[in-house]
Amino acid sequence: MRHYTKSSSRISRSIKSFSEVESSIAMNYLLKTEPTVYSFGNLEREKTTIWDGVTNPAAVKHLREMKAGEQLVIYHTGDEKSAVGTASVVSVDASDAKNPQVKIKVGKAIAAPKTLAEIKAHKLFAESPLVRQGRLSVVPLSEAQYGWLAGSQK
């Protein structure tokens, strides 16, 4: 019985250590916006903005989990349906759990915007919520997905 307890304790410590490491890993996200309401062009002019007003519980959770310095792709919905620019997280105020306020700053326009059709056709996105949950307005991205969308990876 003691052997089991020691093993359990060691496993628990390993799991806790993994959780700590996992929570310190920077994530990338895609933020969807209707360009007639707020476009990447608006962000380019303003330089920074507060990203809020998201109501989907999964998307709100992703906003609360964001950390300063994480990389973002801005995606235009509506008629455009394409990834058009990059940004980064400046700060997160999650004091209101239902309406976190994420301050973001502009990055750069994507030289060759990726359309939804191109995204759906790429194997990197086969299991992505971007394709599987089309209405989700804040989508986590892997490094490879971010790189491909931002144009820094083929």
PDB file of C-alpha atoms in Angstrom:
ATOM      1  CA  MET A   1       0.000   0.000   0.000  1.00  0.00           C
ATOM      2  CA  ARG A   2       2.772   2.474   0.791  1.00  0.00           C
ATOM      3  CA  HIS A   3       4.389   1.814  -2.556  1.00  0.00           C
ATOM      4  CA  TYR A   4       1.121   2.788  -4.240  1.00  0.00           C
ATOM      5  CA  THR A   5       0.917   6.000  -2.191  1.00  0.00           C
ATOM      6  CA  LYS A   6       4.459   7.008  -3.128  1.00  0.00           C
ATOM      7  CA  SER A   7       3.763   6.319  -6.798  1.00  0.00           C
ATOM      8  CA  SER A   8       0.510   8.274  -6.653  1.00  0.00           C
ATOM      9  CA  SER A   9       2.271  11.152  -4.997  1.00  0.00           C
ATOM     10  CA  ARG A  10       4.968  11.157  -7.675  1.00  0.00           C
ATOM     11  CA  ILE A  11       2.335  11.022 -10.442  1.00  0.00           C
ATOM     12  CA  SER A  12       0.380  13.858  -8.828  1.00  0.00           C
ATOM     13  CA  ARG A  13       3.537  15.979  -8.667  1.00  0.00           C
ATOM     14  CA  SER A  14       4.246  15.209 -12.350  1.00  0.00           C
ATOM     15  CA  ILE A  15       0.720  16.130 -13.373  1.00  0.00           C
ATOM     16  CA  LYS A  16       0.911  19.358 -11.391  1.00  0.00           C
ATOM     17  CA  SER A  17       4.284  20.180 -12.964  1.00  0.00           C
ATOM     18  CA  PHE A  18       2.886  19.487 -16.444  1.00  0.00           C
ATOM     19  CA  SER A  19      -0.107  21.762 -15.727  1.00  0.00           C
ATOM     20  CA  GLU A  20       2.215  24.546 -14.605  1.00  0.00           C
ATOM     21  CA  VAL A  21       4.338  24.193 -17.745  1.00  0.00           C
ATOM     22  CA  GLU A  22       1.261  23.991 -19.971  1.00  0.00           C
ATOM     23  CA  SER A  23      -0.220  27.176 -18.483  1.00  0.00           C
ATOM     24  CA  SER A  24       3.037  29.057 -19.132  1.00  0.00           C
ATOM     25  CA  ILE A  25       3.100  28.159 -22.846  1.00  0.00           C
ATOM     26  CA  ALA A  26       2.059  31.039 -25.064  1.00  0.00           C
ATOM     27  CA  MET A  27      -0.941  30.422 -27.285  1.00  0.00           C
ATOM     28  CA  ASN A  28      -2.008  31.948 -30.558  1.00  0.00           C
ATOM     29  CA  TYR A  29      -5.592  32.857 -31.380  1.00  0.00           C
ATOM     30  CA  LEU A  30      -7.743  33.902 -34.299  1.00  0.00           C
ATOM     31  CA  LEU A  31     -10.223  36.718 -33.640  1.00  0.00           C
ATOM     32  CA  LYS A  32     -13.199  37.040 -35.968  1.00  0.00           C
ATOM     33  CA  THR A  33     -14.742  40.399 -36.749  1.00  0.00           C
ATOM     34  CA  GLU A  34     -17.337  41.715 -39.168  1.00  0.00           C
ATOM     35  CA  PRO A  35     -15.375  44.305 -41.170  1.00  0.00           C
ATOM     36  CA  THR A  36     -18.405  46.584 -41.562  1.00  0.00           C
ATOM     37  CA  VAL A  37     -18.481  46.843 -37.744  1.00  0.00           C
ATOM     38  CA  TYR A  38     -14.733  46.822 -36.930  1.00  0.00           C
ATOM     39  CA  SER A  39     -12.068  45.964 -39.494  1.00  0.00           C
ATOM     40  CA  PHE A  40      -8.353  45.333 -39.446  1.00  0.00           C
ATOM     41  CA  GLY A  41      -8.093  48.740 -41.148  1.00  0.00           C
ATOM     42  CA  ASN A  42      -9.699  50.299 -38.059  1.00  0.00           C
ATOM     43  CA  LEU A  43      -7.116  48.566 -35.873  1.00  0.00           C
ATOM     44  CA  GLU A  44      -4.299  49.804 -38.137  1.00  0.00           C
ATOM     45  CA  ARG A  45      -5.526  53.399 -37.727  1.00  0.00           C
ATOM     46  CA  GLU A  46      -6.144  53.141 -33.956  1.00  0.00           C
ATOM     47  CA  LYS A  47      -3.024  51.017 -33.203  1.00  0.00           C
ATOM     48  CA  THR A  48      -4.714  49.444 -30.134  1.00  0.00           C
ATOM     49  CA  THR A  49      -8.250  48.504 -29.156  1.00  0.00           C
ATOM     50  CA  ILE A  50     -10.178  46.648 -26.489  1.00  0.00           C
ATOM     51  CA  TRP A  51     -11.593  43.342 -27.742  1.00  0.00           C
ATOM     52  CA  ASP A  52     -14.795  42.710 -25.823  1.00  0.00           C
ATOM     53  CA  GLY A  53     -18.503  42.114 -26.313  1.00  0.00           C
ATOM     54  CA  VAL A  54     -18.011  38.397 -27.002  1.00  0.00           C
ATOM     55  CA  THR A  55     -20.910  36.297 -25.697  1.00  0.00           C
ATOM     56  CA  ASN A  56     -20.227  32.677 -26.723  1.00  0.00           C
ATOM     57  CA  PRO A  57     -19.089  30.861 -23.535  1.00  0.00           C
ATOM     58  CA  ALA A  58     -16.234  29.015 -25.299  1.00  0.00           C
ATOM     59  CA  ALA A  59     -14.989  32.238 -26.922  1.00  0.00           C
ATOM     60  CA  VAL A  60     -15.234  34.121 -23.602  1.00  0.00           C
ATOM     61  CA  LYS A  61     -13.166  31.355 -21.960  1.00  0.00           C
ATOM     62  CA  HIS A  62     -10.468  31.792 -24.626  1.00  0.00           C
ATOM     63  CA  LEU A  63     -10.400  35.571 -24.037  1.00  0.00           C
ATOM     64  CA  ARG A  64      -9.999  35.052 -20.268  1.00  0.00           C
ATOM     65  CA  GLU A  65      -7.090  32.662 -20.893  1.00  0.00           C
ATOM     66  CA  MET A  66      -5.130  35.068 -23.081  1.00  0.00           C
ATOM     67  CA  LYS A  67      -1.839  36.479 -21.841  1.00  0.00           C
ATOM     68  CA  ALA A  68       0.172  39.562 -22.779  1.00  0.00           C
ATOM     69  CA  GLY A  69       2.447  38.919 -25.746  1.00  0.00           C
ATOM     70  CA  GLU A  70       0.375  36.176 -27.334  1.00  0.00           C
ATOM     71  CA  GLN A  71      -0.048  36.396 -31.098  1.00  0.00           C
ATOM     72  CA  LEU A  72      -3.354  36.909 -32.889  1.00  0.00           C
ATOM     73  CA  VAL A  73      -4.711  36.608 -36.400  1.00  0.00           C
ATOM     74  CA  ILE A  74      -7.556  38.950 -37.335  1.00  0.00           C
ATOM     75  CA  TYR A  75     -10.163  37.295 -39.548  1.00  0.00           C
ATOM     76  CA  HIS A  76     -12.847  39.166 -41.475  1.00  0.00           C
ATOM     77  CA  THR A  77     -16.233  37.458 -41.577  1.00  0.00           C
ATOM     78  CA  GLY A  78     -19.146  38.397 -43.863  1.00  0.00           C
ATOM     79  CA  ASP A  79     -18.401  38.701 -47.561  1.00  0.00           C
ATOM     80  CA  GLU A  80     -14.601  38.602 -47.117  1.00  0.00           C
ATOM     81  CA  LYS A  81     -14.168  35.404 -45.068  1.00  0.00           C
ATOM     82  CA  SER A  82     -10.387  35.658 -44.829  1.00  0.00           C
ATOM     83  CA  ALA A  83      -7.475  36.074 -42.419  1.00  0.00           C
ATOM     84  CA  VAL A  84      -6.261  39.617 -43.101  1.00  0.00           C
ATOM     85  CA  GLY A  85      -3.841  40.740 -40.386  1.00  0.00           C
ATOM     86  CA  THR A  86      -1.942  40.060 -37.199  1.00  0.00           C
ATOM     87  CA  ALA A  87      -2.013  41.598 -33.752  1.00  0.00           C
ATOM     88  CA  SER A  88      -0.812  40.790 -30.251  1.00  0.00           C
ATOM     89  CA  VAL A  89      -2.258  40.823 -26.759  1.00  0.00           C
ATOM     90  CA  VAL A  90      -1.195  43.816 -24.654  1.00  0.00           C
ATOM     91  CA  SER A  91      -3.196  43.043 -21.491  1.00  0.00           C
ATOM     92  CA  VAL A  92      -6.213  41.133 -20.221  1.00  0.00           C
ATOM     93  CA  ASP A  93      -8.743  42.342 -17.654  1.00  0.00           C
ATOM     94  CA  ALA A  94     -10.794  39.294 -16.715  1.00  0.00           C
ATOM     95  CA  SER A  95     -12.281  40.850 -13.558  1.00  0.00           C
ATOM     96  CA  ASP A  96     -15.714  40.476 -15.175  1.00  0.00           C
ATOM     97  CA  ALA A  97     -15.699  36.764 -15.997  1.00  0.00           C
ATOM     98  CA  LYS A  98     -18.566  37.131 -18.471  1.00  0.00           C
ATOM     99  CA  ASN A  99     -17.042  40.056 -20.370  1.00  0.00           C
ATOM    100  CA  PRO A 100     -13.235  39.976 -20.310  1.00  0.00           C
ATOM    101  CA  GLN A 101     -11.529  43.009 -21.832  1.00  0.00           C
ATOM    102  CA  VAL A 102      -8.488  42.183 -23.951  1.00  0.00           C
ATOM    103  CA  LYS A 103      -6.334  45.060 -25.112  1.00  0.00           C
ATOM    104  CA  ILE A 104      -4.681  44.244 -28.424  1.00  0.00           C
ATOM    105  CA  LYS A 105      -2.202  46.098 -30.627  1.00  0.00           C
ATOM    106  CA  VAL A 106      -1.901  45.979 -34.367  1.00  0.00           C
ATOM    107  CA  GLY A 107       0.708  43.810 -36.036  1.00  0.00           C
ATOM    108  CA  LYS A 108       0.835  43.803 -39.807  1.00  0.00           C
ATOM    109  CA  ALA A 109      -1.441  43.109 -42.723  1.00  0.00           C
ATOM    110  CA  ILE A 110      -1.126  39.603 -44.145  1.00  0.00           C
ATOM    111  CA  ALA A 111       0.456  39.979 -47.600  1.00  0.00           C
ATOM    112  CA  ALA A 112      -1.629  37.170 -49.109  1.00  0.00           C
ATOM    113  CA  PRO A 113      -4.817  36.876 -47.008  1.00  0.00           C
ATOM    114  CA  LYS A 114      -5.974  33.273 -46.545  1.00  0.00           C
ATOM    115  CA  THR A 115      -9.594  32.649 -47.507  1.00  0.00           C
ATOM    116  CA  LEU A 116     -11.934  30.342 -45.643  1.00  0.00           C
ATOM    117  CA  ALA A 117     -11.877  27.974 -48.642  1.00  0.00           C
ATOM    118  CA  GLU A 118      -8.052  27.780 -48.449  1.00  0.00           C
ATOM    119  CA  ILE A 119      -8.202  27.255 -44.685  1.00  0.00           C
ATOM    120  CA  LYS A 120     -10.756  24.448 -44.993  1.00  0.00           C
ATOM    121  CA  ALA A 121      -8.663  22.766 -47.708  1.00  0.00           C
ATOM    122  CA  HIS A 122      -5.457  22.776 -45.612  1.00  0.00           C
ATOM    123  CA  LYS A 123      -4.758  19.649 -43.555  1.00  0.00           C
ATOM    124  CA  LEU A 124      -3.541  21.797 -40.625  1.00  0.00           C
ATOM    125  CA  PHE A 125      -7.136  22.831 -39.969  1.00  0.00           C
ATOM    126  CA  ALA A 126      -8.880  19.438 -40.340  1.00  0.00           C
ATOM    127  CA  GLU A 127      -9.676  19.278 -36.603  1.00  0.00           C
ATOM    128  CA  SER A 128      -9.660  23.011 -35.884  1.00  0.00           C
ATOM    129  CA  PRO A 129     -12.633  24.705 -34.222  1.00  0.00           C
ATOM    130  CA  LEU A 130     -12.238  27.304 -36.979  1.00  0.00           C
ATOM    131  CA  VAL A 131     -13.614  24.712 -39.403  1.00  0.00           C
ATOM    132  CA  ARG A 132     -15.639  22.544 -37.022  1.00  0.00           C
ATOM    133  CA  GLN A 133     -17.332  25.359 -35.041  1.00  0.00           C
ATOM    134  CA  GLY A 134     -17.835  28.040 -37.647  1.00  0.00           C
ATOM    135  CA  ARG A 135     -19.653  30.434 -35.306  1.00  0.00           C
ATOM    136  CA  LEU A 136     -16.869  30.498 -32.691  1.00  0.00           C
ATOM    137  CA  SER A 137     -15.445  34.040 -32.693  1.00  0.00           C
ATOM    138  CA  VAL A 138     -12.221  33.355 -30.750  1.00  0.00           C
ATOM    139  CA  VAL A 139     -10.323  30.284 -31.927  1.00  0.00           C
ATOM    140  CA  PRO A 140      -7.092  28.855 -30.475  1.00  0.00           C
ATOM    141  CA  LEU A 141      -4.374  28.232 -33.057  1.00  0.00           C
ATOM    142  CA  SER A 142      -1.312  25.979 -33.008  1.00  0.00           C
ATOM    143  CA  GLU A 143       2.077  27.491 -33.874  1.00  0.00           C
ATOM    144  CA  ALA A 144       1.881  25.852 -37.307  1.00  0.00           C
ATOM    145  CA  GLN A 145      -1.627  27.185 -37.945  1.00  0.00           C
ATOM    146  CA  TYR A 146      -0.612  30.695 -36.864  1.00  0.00           C
ATOM    147  CA  GLY A 147       2.512  30.570 -39.046  1.00  0.00           C
ATOM    148  CA  TRP A 148       0.578  29.450 -42.098  1.00  0.00           C
ATOM    149  CA  LEU A 149      -2.167  32.049 -41.656  1.00  0.00           C
ATOM    150  CA  ALA A 150       0.301  34.873 -40.962  1.00  0.00           C
ATOM    151  CA  GLY A 151       2.343  33.906 -44.012  1.00  0.00           C
ATOM    152  CA  SER A 152       5.541  33.034 -42.150  1.00  0.00           C
ATOM    153  CA  GLN A 153       5.181  29.306 -42.907  1.00  0.00           C
ATOM    154  CA  LYS A 154       4.118  27.372 -45.982  1.00  0.00           C
TER     155      LYS A 154
END
